[in-house]
CSV table of C-alpha atoms in Angstrom, one decimal:
chain,number,residue,atom,x,y,z
A,1,UNK,CA,77.2,81.0,-0.3
A,2,UNK,CA,80.1,81.2,2.1
A,3,UNK,CA,80.7,77.8,3.7
A,4,UNK,CA,83.5,77.0,6.4
A,5,UNK,CA,86.3,75.8,4.5
A,6,UNK,CA,87.2,71.8,4.4
A,7,UNK,CA,90.3,70.4,3.3
A,8,UNK,CA,90.4,70.1,-0.7
A,9,UNK,CA,91.0,66.4,-0.6
A,10,UNK,CA,88.0,65.3,1.5
A,11,UNK,CA,86.8,62.5,0.0
A,12,UNK,CA,82.8,62.8,-1.0
A,13,UNK,CA,80.4,61.8,1.8
A,14,UNK,CA,77.9,59.0,2.0
A,15,UNK,CA,77.5,55.1,2.2
A,16,UNK,CA,79.6,53.1,0.1
A,17,UNK,CA,80.5,49.7,-0.6
A,18,UNK,CA,77.3,47.1,0.3
A,19,UNK,CA,75.4,49.9,1.9
A,20,UNK,CA,75.9,52.3,-0.9
A,21,UNK,CA,72.0,52.2,-1.7
A,22,UNK,CA,70.7,51.3,1.9
A,23,UNK,CA,68.6,54.6,2.2
A,24,UNK,CA,65.5,54.2,1.1
A,25,UNK,CA,65.2,50.3,1.1
A,26,UNK,CA,62.1,48.3,2.7
A,27,UNK,CA,62.4,45.6,5.3
A,28,UNK,CA,63.1,42.9,3.2
A,29,UNK,CA,65.6,44.6,1.1
A,30,UNK,CA,67.3,46.1,4.2
A,31,UNK,CA,67.6,42.3,5.8
A,32,UNK,CA,69.1,41.2,2.3
A,33,UNK,CA,71.9,43.9,3.1
A,34,UNK,CA,72.4,42.7,6.4
A,35,UNK,CA,72.8,38.9,5.2
A,36,UNK,CA,75.3,40.1,2.2
A,37,UNK,CA,77.9,41.7,5.0
A,38,UNK,CA,77.4,38.9,7.6
A,39,UNK,CA,76.7,35.9,6.0
A,40,UNK,CA,73.3,33.9,5.1
A,41,UNK,CA,72.5,33.2,8.8
A,42,UNK,CA,73.6,36.3,10.3
A,43,UNK,CA,71.3,37.1,13.6
A,44,UNK,CA,69.1,40.2,13.4
A,45,UNK,CA,67.2,42.3,16.3
A,46,UNK,CA,63.9,43.7,15.4
A,47,UNK,CA,62.6,46.4,17.5
A,48,UNK,CA,59.3,48.3,17.0
A,49,UNK,CA,58.0,51.7,18.2
A,50,UNK,CA,55.3,53.9,18.0
A,51,UNK,CA,57.0,56.0,15.0
A,52,UNK,CA,59.7,53.9,13.6
A,53,UNK,CA,61.5,50.5,13.6
A,54,UNK,CA,65.2,49.3,13.8
A,55,UNK,CA,66.8,46.4,12.3
A,56,UNK,CA,69.9,45.7,13.6
A,57,UNK,CA,72.9,42.9,13.2
A,58,UNK,CA,75.5,43.3,15.9
A,59,UNK,CA,77.5,41.1,13.9
A,60,UNK,CA,77.8,43.1,11.1
A,61,UNK,CA,78.1,46.2,13.2
A,62,UNK,CA,74.9,48.0,11.4
A,63,UNK,CA,71.4,49.0,12.3
A,64,UNK,CA,68.8,50.5,10.3
A,65,UNK,CA,66.0,52.5,11.5
A,66,UNK,CA,62.9,52.5,9.1
A,67,UNK,CA,60.0,55.0,9.3
A,68,UNK,CA,57.0,54.9,9.5
A,69,UNK,CA,57.2,51.5,11.5
A,70,UNK,CA,54.7,49.2,9.4
A,71,UNK,CA,55.2,47.4,6.0
A,72,UNK,CA,55.7,50.7,4.5
A,73,UNK,CA,58.7,51.7,6.1
A,74,UNK,CA,62.0,52.6,4.6
A,75,UNK,CA,65.2,53.0,5.9
A,76,UNK,CA,66.1,56.7,6.8
A,77,UNK,CA,69.2,56.6,8.8
A,78,UNK,CA,71.6,53.9,8.7
A,79,UNK,CA,73.9,53.3,12.0
A,80,UNK,CA,77.4,52.3,11.9
A,81,UNK,CA,79.4,51.1,15.0
A,82,UNK,CA,82.8,51.1,16.2
A,83,UNK,CA,84.1,48.0,18.0
A,84,UNK,CA,82.6,47.4,21.2
A,85,UNK,CA,79.8,50.1,21.1
A,86,UNK,CA,77.0,49.1,22.5
A,87,UNK,CA,77.6,45.1,22.1
A,88,UNK,CA,78.4,45.6,18.4
A,89,UNK,CA,81.2,44.5,16.1
A,90,UNK,CA,82.8,47.2,14.3
A,91,UNK,CA,81.5,47.9,11.1
A,92,UNK,CA,84.3,46.8,8.3
A,93,UNK,CA,82.6,45.6,5.0
A,94,UNK,CA,83.1,49.1,3.4
A,95,UNK,CA,85.1,52.4,3.8
A,96,UNK,CA,83.3,55.0,6.3
A,97,UNK,CA,81.6,57.9,5.3
A,98,UNK,CA,83.5,61.1,4.4
A,99,UNK,CA,87.0,59.2,4.7
A,100,UNK,CA,86.8,58.6,8.3
A,101,UNK,CA,88.4,56.0,10.2
A,102,UNK,CA,87.5,54.1,13.1
A,103,UNK,CA,90.7,55.4,14.7
A,104,UNK,CA,89.7,58.9,14.8
A,105,UNK,CA,89.4,61.2,17.4
A,106,UNK,CA,86.7,64.1,18.1
A,107,UNK,CA,90.3,66.2,16.9
A,108,UNK,CA,90.8,64.4,13.9
A,109,UNK,CA,87.1,64.3,12.8
A,110,UNK,CA,86.9,68.4,12.9
A,111,UNK,CA,90.2,68.6,11.5
A,112,UNK,CA,89.0,66.8,8.5
A,113,UNK,CA,85.5,67.9,8.0
A,114,UNK,CA,85.7,71.3,9.3
A,115,UNK,CA,83.3,72.7,12.0
A,116,UNK,CA,80.0,70.9,12.3
A,117,UNK,CA,76.8,72.6,11.7
A,118,UNK,CA,75.3,71.4,14.9
A,119,UNK,CA,76.4,69.8,18.4
A,120,UNK,CA,74.6,67.6,20.8
A,121,UNK,CA,74.9,65.8,24.1
A,122,UNK,CA,77.4,66.8,26.9
A,123,UNK,CA,77.2,66.9,30.5
A,124,UNK,CA,76.0,63.5,31.3
A,125,UNK,CA,75.4,62.6,27.8
A,126,UNK,CA,78.3,61.5,25.0
A,127,UNK,CA,79.1,64.3,22.8
A,128,UNK,CA,78.4,64.4,19.0
A,129,UNK,CA,78.6,66.5,15.9
A,130,UNK,CA,76.7,66.8,12.9
A,131,UNK,CA,77.4,67.6,9.5
A,132,UNK,CA,73.8,68.1,7.7
A,133,UNK,CA,75.0,68.7,4.3
A,134,UNK,CA,76.9,65.9,4.3
A,135,UNK,CA,74.3,63.6,5.9
A,136,UNK,CA,76.1,62.7,8.8
A,137,UNK,CA,76.1,62.5,12.8
A,138,UNK,CA,79.5,61.7,14.5
A,139,UNK,CA,78.9,60.1,17.9
A,140,UNK,CA,81.6,60.0,20.6
A,141,UNK,CA,82.1,57.7,23.5
A,142,UNK,CA,82.5,60.4,26.2
A,143,UNK,CA,80.6,63.2,27.4
A,144,UNK,CA,83.0,66.1,28.1
A,145,UNK,CA,83.3,68.5,25.3
A,146,UNK,CA,86.9,69.6,26.6
A,147,UNK,CA,88.2,65.9,25.6
A,148,UNK,CA,90.0,66.3,22.0
A,149,UNK,CA,90.7,62.5,21.7
A,150,UNK,CA,87.3,61.5,22.2
A,151,UNK,CA,86.7,58.2,20.2
A,152,UNK,CA,84.1,57.5,17.9
A,153,UNK,CA,81.2,55.5,18.9
A,154,UNK,CA,79.2,55.4,16.3
A,155,UNK,CA,78.1,57.2,12.9
A,156,UNK,CA,74.6,58.0,11.7
A,157,UNK,CA,74.2,58.3,7.9
A,158,UNK,CA,71.1,60.0,6.5
A,159,UNK,CA,70.1,62.1,3.3
A,160,UNK,CA,71.9,64.8,3.1
A,161,UNK,CA,70.3,68.4,3.4
A,162,UNK,CA,70.7,70.8,0.4
A,163,UNK,CA,73.0,73.5,1.3
A,164,UNK,CA,70.1,76.0,0.3
A,165,UNK,CA,67.5,74.2,2.2
A,166,UNK,CA,67.0,76.4,5.7
A,167,UNK,CA,70.9,76.6,6.7
A,168,UNK,CA,72.7,79.3,7.7
A,169,UNK,CA,74.6,81.4,4.9
A,170,UNK,CA,77.5,81.4,6.8
A,171,UNK,CA,78.3,78.5,8.8
A,172,UNK,CA,75.8,75.9,7.7
A,173,UNK,CA,74.2,75.7,11.1
A,174,UNK,CA,70.5,75.4,10.8
A,175,UNK,CA,68.9,78.5,10.2
A,176,UNK,CA,66.0,80.4,12.3
A,177,UNK,CA,66.0,84.0,10.5
A,178,UNK,CA,66.0,85.1,7.2
A,179,UNK,CA,67.3,88.7,5.9
A,180,UNK,CA,64.5,91.2,6.1
A,181,UNK,CA,65.2,92.9,3.1
A,182,UNK,CA,65.9,90.3,0.4
A,183,UNK,CA,64.0,87.6,2.1
A,184,UNK,CA,66.6,85.1,0.6
A,185,UNK,CA,69.7,84.8,2.9
A,186,UNK,CA,69.1,82.2,5.8
A,187,UNK,CA,71.2,82.8,9.3
A,188,UNK,CA,71.4,81.3,12.3
A,189,UNK,CA,72.2,84.1,14.4
A,190,UNK,CA,72.6,87.9,14.1
A,191,UNK,CA,76.3,87.6,14.6
A,192,UNK,CA,76.4,85.4,11.0
A,193,UNK,CA,74.5,88.1,9.5
A,194,UNK,CA,76.9,90.7,10.4
A,195,UNK,CA,79.9,88.8,9.3
A,196,UNK,CA,78.3,87.8,6.4
A,197,UNK,CA,77.3,91.3,5.5
A,198,UNK,CA,80.2,92.5,3.4
A,199,UNK,CA,79.6,89.9,0.8
A,200,UNK,CA,75.9,89.6,0.9
A,201,UNK,CA,75.1,93.8,0.7
A,202,UNK,CA,75.5,93.8,-2.8
A,203,UNK,CA,73.4,90.8,-3.6
A,204,UNK,CA,71.1,92.1,-1.3
A,205,UNK,CA,70.1,95.3,-3.0
A,206,UNK,CA,69.7,93.4,-6.6
A,207,UNK,CA,67.6,90.8,-5.2
A,208,UNK,CA,65.2,92.9,-3.1
A,209,UNK,CA,64.9,95.0,-6.5
A,210,UNK,CA,66.6,98.0,-4.8
A,211,UNK,CA,69.1,98.2,-7.9
A,212,UNK,CA,66.4,98.4,-10.7
A,213,UNK,CA,66.4,101.9,-12.0
A,214,UNK,CA,63.1,103.6,-12.6
A,215,UNK,CA,62.1,103.4,-16.7
A,216,UNK,CA,60.9,107.1,-16.5
A,217,UNK,CA,63.1,110.3,-16.3
A,218,UNK,CA,66.3,108.4,-15.6
A,219,UNK,CA,69.2,107.7,-18.2
A,220,UNK,CA,71.6,104.8,-17.8
A,221,UNK,CA,74.1,107.3,-16.6
A,222,UNK,CA,72.4,108.5,-13.6
A,223,UNK,CA,70.9,105.2,-12.8
A,224,UNK,CA,74.5,104.0,-12.6
A,225,UNK,CA,75.6,107.0,-10.8
A,226,UNK,CA,72.3,106.4,-8.2
A,227,UNK,CA,73.7,102.8,-7.6
A,228,UNK,CA,77.0,103.8,-7.1
A,229,UNK,CA,76.2,106.8,-4.5
A,230,UNK,CA,72.8,105.5,-3.2
A,231,UNK,CA,72.2,105.2,0.4
A,232,UNK,CA,73.8,102.2,2.0
A,233,UNK,CA,71.4,99.4,3.3
A,234,UNK,CA,73.1,98.8,7.0
A,235,UNK,CA,73.3,95.3,8.1
A,236,UNK,CA,69.7,94.8,8.0
A,237,UNK,CA,67.5,93.0,10.7
A,238,UNK,CA,66.2,89.5,10.5
A,239,UNK,CA,62.7,87.8,10.1
A,240,UNK,CA,62.0,84.8,12.0
A,241,UNK,CA,61.8,81.8,9.9
A,242,UNK,CA,58.5,80.6,11.8
């Protein structure tokens, strides 16, 4: 799978230190982690909504989202806050995911992690970028995409998506189409499909069964010649994944 390159020395993503096993914890376990970070008498905020629940410690710089909101809820997102963001102290109980630092700007993040799989915000909303195969969203303080020195406000950490789980074969953005011939390669757009075609075309023939010679009336030599001289498949059309 072709992916946008990232620096070879980039540390693996994920939660480390006291939060290393936070995803999947239930309420009692999540609160125990907050006490481990900020002390046994740490103040916690508990907010419940129709579809989820948040348990937060501003002193620890951490908030957990649990779904569903009731007794069976488990942590599915961990939020780590920079100092001063929404009244939180800066999270400092362990290293940040993917080797990031609270002093990093938007330019630093992209330089370190490569192009994101998704972008959100802008206009009147603070900007943010997603690295879904790392299980990481980076949320910035300011609203302009032109601000290359936009500071990190907070990080959202969740279960990383498998690279084969509905992501574009070329750029790793969320895919909405698949190759109409082999049905195996996923793409976010026709542009990515066309850019990936020089690499994908041989695999496409094989995956679609177009390289399988007939077992009747065809020698191995003839089959080989047919494969090398056969009609070329163009950059093919795309089927919706809906």
